[in-house]
Short mmCIF file of C-alpha atoms in Angstrom, two decimals:
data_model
loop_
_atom_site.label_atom_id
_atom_site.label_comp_id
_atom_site.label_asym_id
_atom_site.label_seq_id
_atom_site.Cartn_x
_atom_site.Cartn_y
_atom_site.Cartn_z
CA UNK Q 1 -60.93 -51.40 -8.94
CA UNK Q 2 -58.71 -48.36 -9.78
CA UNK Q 3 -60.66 -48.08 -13.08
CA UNK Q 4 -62.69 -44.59 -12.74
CA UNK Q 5 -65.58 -46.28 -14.29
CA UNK Q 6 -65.84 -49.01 -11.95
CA UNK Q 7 -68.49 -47.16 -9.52
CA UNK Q 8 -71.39 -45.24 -10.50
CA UNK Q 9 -71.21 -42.86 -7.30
CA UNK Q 10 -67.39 -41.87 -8.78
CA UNK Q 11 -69.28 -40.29 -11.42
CA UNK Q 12 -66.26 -41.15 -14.13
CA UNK Q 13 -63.44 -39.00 -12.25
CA UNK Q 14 -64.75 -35.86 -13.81
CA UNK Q 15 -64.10 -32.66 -12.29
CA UNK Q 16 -66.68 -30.62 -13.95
CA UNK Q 17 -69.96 -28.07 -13.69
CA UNK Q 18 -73.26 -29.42 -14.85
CA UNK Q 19 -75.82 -27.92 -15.42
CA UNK Q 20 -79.45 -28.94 -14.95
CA UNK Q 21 -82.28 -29.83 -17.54
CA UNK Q 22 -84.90 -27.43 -18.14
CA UNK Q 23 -87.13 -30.24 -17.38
CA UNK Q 24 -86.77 -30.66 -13.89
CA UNK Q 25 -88.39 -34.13 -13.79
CA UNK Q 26 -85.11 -35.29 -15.83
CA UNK Q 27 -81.37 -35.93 -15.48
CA UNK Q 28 -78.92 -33.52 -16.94
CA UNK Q 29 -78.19 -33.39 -21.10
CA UNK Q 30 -74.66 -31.92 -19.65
CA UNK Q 31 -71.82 -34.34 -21.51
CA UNK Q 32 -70.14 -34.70 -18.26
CA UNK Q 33 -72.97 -35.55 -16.40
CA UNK Q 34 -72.84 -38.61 -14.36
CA UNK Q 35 -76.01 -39.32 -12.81
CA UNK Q 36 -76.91 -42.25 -9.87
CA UNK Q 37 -78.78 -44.05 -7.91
CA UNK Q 38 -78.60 -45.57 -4.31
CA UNK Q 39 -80.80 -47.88 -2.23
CA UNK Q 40 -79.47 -49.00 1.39
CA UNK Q 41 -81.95 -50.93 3.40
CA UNK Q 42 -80.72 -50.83 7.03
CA UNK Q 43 -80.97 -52.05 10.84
CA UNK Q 44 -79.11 -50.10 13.48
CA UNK Q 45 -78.85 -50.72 17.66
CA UNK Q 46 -78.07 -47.11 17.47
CA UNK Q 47 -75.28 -46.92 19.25
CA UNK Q 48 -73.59 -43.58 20.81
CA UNK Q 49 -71.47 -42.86 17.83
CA UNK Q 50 -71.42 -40.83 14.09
CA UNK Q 51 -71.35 -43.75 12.29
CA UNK Q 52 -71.58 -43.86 8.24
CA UNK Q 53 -73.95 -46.51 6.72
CA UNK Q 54 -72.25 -46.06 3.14
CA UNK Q 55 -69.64 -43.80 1.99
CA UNK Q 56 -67.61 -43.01 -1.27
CA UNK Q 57 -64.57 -41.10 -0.71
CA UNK Q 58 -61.42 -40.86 0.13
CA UNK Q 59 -61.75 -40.18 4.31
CA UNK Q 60 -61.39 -38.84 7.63
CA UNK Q 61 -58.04 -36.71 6.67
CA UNK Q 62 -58.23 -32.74 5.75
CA UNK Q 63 -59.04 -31.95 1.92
CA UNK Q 64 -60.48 -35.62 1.26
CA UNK Q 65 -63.92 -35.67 -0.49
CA UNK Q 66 -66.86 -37.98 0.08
CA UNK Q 67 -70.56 -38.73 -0.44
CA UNK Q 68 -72.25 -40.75 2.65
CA UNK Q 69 -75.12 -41.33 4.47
CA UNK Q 70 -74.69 -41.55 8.21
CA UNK Q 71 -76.43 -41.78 11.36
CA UNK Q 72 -74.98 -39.35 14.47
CA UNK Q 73 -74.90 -40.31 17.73
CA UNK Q 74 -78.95 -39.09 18.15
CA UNK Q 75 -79.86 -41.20 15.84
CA UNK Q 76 -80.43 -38.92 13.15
CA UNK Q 77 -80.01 -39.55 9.12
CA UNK Q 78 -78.38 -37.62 7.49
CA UNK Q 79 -76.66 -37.28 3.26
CA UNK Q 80 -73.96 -35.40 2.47
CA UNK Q 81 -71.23 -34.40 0.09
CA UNK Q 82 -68.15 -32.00 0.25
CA UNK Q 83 -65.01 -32.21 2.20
CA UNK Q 84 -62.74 -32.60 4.86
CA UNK Q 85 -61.90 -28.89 6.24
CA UNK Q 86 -64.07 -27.38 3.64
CA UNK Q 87 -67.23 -28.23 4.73
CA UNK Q 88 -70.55 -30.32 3.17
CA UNK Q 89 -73.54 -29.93 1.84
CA UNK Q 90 -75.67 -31.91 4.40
CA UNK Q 91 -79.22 -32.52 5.03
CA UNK Q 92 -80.59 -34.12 7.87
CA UNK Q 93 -83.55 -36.70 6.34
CA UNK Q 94 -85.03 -38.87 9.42
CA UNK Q 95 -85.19 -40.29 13.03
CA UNK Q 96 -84.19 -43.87 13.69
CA UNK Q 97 -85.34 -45.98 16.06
CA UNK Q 98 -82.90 -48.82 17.10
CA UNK Q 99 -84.39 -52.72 15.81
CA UNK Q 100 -86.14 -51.28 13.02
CA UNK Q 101 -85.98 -51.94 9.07
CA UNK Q 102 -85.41 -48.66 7.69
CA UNK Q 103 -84.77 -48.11 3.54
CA UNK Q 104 -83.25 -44.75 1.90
CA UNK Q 105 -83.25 -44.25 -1.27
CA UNK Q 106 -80.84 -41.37 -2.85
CA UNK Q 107 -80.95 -40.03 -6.53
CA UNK Q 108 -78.76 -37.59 -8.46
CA UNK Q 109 -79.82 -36.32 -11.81
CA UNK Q 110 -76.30 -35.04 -12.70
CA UNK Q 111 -76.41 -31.64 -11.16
CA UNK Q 112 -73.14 -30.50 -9.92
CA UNK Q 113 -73.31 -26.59 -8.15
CA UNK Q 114 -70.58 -24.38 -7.32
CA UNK Q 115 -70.59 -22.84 -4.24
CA UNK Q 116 -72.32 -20.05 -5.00
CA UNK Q 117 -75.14 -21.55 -6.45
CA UNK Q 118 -75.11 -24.69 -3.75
CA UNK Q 119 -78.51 -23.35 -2.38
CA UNK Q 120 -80.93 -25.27 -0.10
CA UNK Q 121 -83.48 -24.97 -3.35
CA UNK Q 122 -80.81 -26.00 -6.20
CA UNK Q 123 -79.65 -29.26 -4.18
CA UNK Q 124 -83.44 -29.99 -3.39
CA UNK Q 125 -83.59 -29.85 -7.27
CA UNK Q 126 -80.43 -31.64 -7.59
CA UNK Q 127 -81.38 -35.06 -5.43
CA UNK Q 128 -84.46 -37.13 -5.29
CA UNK Q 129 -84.58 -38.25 -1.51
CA UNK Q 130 -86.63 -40.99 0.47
CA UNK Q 131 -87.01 -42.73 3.14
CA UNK Q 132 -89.02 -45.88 4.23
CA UNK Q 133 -89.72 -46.46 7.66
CA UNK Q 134 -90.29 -49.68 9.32
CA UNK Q 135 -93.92 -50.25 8.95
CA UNK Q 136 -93.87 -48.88 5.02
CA UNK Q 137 -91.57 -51.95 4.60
CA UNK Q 138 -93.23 -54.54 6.86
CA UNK Q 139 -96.73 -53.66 5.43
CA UNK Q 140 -95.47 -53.38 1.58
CA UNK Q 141 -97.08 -50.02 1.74
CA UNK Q 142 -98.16 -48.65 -1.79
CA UNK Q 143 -94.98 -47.04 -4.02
CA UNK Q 144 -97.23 -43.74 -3.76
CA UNK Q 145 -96.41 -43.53 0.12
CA UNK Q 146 -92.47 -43.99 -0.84
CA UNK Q 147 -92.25 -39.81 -0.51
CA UNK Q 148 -89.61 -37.31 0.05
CA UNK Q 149 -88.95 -37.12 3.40
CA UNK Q 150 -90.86 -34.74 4.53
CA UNK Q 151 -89.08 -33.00 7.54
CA UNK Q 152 -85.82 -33.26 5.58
CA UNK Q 153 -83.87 -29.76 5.41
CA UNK Q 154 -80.27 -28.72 4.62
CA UNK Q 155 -78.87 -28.00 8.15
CA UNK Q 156 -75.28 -26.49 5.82
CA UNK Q 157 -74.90 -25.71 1.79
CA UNK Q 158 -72.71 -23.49 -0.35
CA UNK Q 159 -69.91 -25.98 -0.65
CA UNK Q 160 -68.77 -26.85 -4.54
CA UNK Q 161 -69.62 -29.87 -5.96
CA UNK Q 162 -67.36 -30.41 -9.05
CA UNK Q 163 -64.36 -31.71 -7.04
CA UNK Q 164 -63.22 -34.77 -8.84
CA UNK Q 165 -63.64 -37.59 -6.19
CA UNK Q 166 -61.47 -40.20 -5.70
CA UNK Q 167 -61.34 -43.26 -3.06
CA UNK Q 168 -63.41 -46.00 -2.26
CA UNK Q 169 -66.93 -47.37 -1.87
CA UNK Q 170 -67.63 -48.58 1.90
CA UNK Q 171 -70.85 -50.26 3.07
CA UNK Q 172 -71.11 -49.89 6.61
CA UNK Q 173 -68.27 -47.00 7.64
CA UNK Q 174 -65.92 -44.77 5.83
CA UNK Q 175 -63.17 -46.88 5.22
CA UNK Q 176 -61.67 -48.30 8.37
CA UNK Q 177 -63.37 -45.49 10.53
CA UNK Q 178 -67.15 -44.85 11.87
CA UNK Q 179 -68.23 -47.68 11.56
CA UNK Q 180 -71.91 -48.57 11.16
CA UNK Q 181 -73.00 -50.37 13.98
CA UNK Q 182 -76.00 -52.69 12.75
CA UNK Q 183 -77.11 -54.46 9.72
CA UNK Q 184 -77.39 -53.87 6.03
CA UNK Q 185 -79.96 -55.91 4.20
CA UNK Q 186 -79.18 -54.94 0.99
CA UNK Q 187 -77.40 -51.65 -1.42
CA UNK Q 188 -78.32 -50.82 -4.67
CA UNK Q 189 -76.33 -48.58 -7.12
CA UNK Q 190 -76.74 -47.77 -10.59
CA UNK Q 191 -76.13 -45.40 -13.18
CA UNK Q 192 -78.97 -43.33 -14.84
CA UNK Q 193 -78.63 -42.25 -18.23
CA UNK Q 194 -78.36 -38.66 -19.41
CA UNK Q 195 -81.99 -36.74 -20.49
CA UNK Q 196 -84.29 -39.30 -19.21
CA UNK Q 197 -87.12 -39.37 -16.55
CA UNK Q 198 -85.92 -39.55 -13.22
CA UNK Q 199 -87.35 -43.41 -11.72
CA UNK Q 200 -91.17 -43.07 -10.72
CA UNK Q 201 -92.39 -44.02 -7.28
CA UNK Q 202 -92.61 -47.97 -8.41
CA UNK Q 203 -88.99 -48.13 -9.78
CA UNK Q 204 -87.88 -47.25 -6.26
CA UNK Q 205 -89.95 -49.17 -4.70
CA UNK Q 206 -88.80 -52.48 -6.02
CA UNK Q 207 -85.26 -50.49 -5.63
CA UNK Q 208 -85.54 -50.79 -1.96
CA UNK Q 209 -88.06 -53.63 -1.77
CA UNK Q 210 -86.73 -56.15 -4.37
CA UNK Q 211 -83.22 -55.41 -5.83
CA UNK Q 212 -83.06 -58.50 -7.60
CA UNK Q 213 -86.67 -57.99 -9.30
CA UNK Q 214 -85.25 -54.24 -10.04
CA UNK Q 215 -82.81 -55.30 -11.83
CA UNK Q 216 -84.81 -57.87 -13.84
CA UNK Q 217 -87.70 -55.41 -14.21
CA UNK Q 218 -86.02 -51.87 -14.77
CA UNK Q 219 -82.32 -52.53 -15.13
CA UNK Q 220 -82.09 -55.31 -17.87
#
């Protein structure tokens, strides 16, 4: 759709600062604040490439914009957002093994930085990260043990985040390039509304584990 509304992760088209709450454990009160949710639940044969498992953007050419999460040719996770030429914001969140049921869950609570203040500790502030490995999902580990990843870090900041963003929504590449080379199980993503809690270890647990029960549960 061509409607700016039609995707959470387009955050309405806006082209704006936002600041954060003072209560960190919320989303933004900022009237252009657009915050989101995403839940990708993934299988990969890791093959030799830089492949994105979901991307919102507009692509591979110099001075496009995007938002991903991809897997490099090591097999390493990793989020980012910025752009073509100008750099990202990127951290590096996991290892993946090749056969294996992995889940990541991504949160925004509105936050958008300019460069200057695009600091490893603002965009740790700014995103709510996870990741569950295989045997957290095979053994329907406790939403407790759903935690940040813990040897996540920013391996490159300081790049503005109040671009407006246009393009598309991919699962499984960036449009007709990198593609993913695996499986996707299932992607989740939702708004969340403006000066509220951000979702508690259960919510994104049933995110990851049972979309359609989220959305009966939390959603509705």
């Amino acid at each position: 759709s061509s409607s700016a509304g039609s995707n959470a992760l387009r955050m309405y088209g806006l082209s704006e600062l936002v600041t954060a709450n003072a209560d960190s454990s919320k989303t933004s009160t900022h009237f252009a604040s657009r915050p989101f949710a995403t839940a990708i639940v993934f299988n990969t044969d890791k093959n030799n490439s830089n492949q994105h498992i979901w991307n919102y953007g507009q692509g591979a050419a110099n001075g496009d914009d995007n938002i991903y999460l991809r897997q490099s040719s090591s097999g390493q996770l990793y989020f980012g957002w910025g752009r073509e030429g100008s750099g990202y914001n990127e951290k590096q969140l996991a290892s993946v093994a090749g056969g294996q049921w992995y889940g990541v869950y991504i949160a925004h609570n509105g936050t958008r930085l300019s460069a200057g203040n695009a600091t490893a500790a603002n965009l740790d502030a700014a995103f709510d990260i996870r990741v569950a490995m295989p045997n957290d999902i095979y053994n329907d580990v406790g939403a407790d043990q759903y935690l940040v990843t813990p040897s996540g870090y920013w391996t490159s900041t300081g790049v503005r985040m109040d671009r407006q963003i246009g393009g598309e929504f991919t699962i499984a590449g960036r449009g007709s390039n990198r593609s993913f080379h695996g499986k996707v199980a299932s992607m989740v993503v939702t708004t969340l509304k403006l000066n509220q809690v951000m979702p508690n270890d259960a919510e994104i647990k049933a995110m990851v584990t049972d979309p359609i029960g989220w959305v009966n549960d939390y959603k509705v």
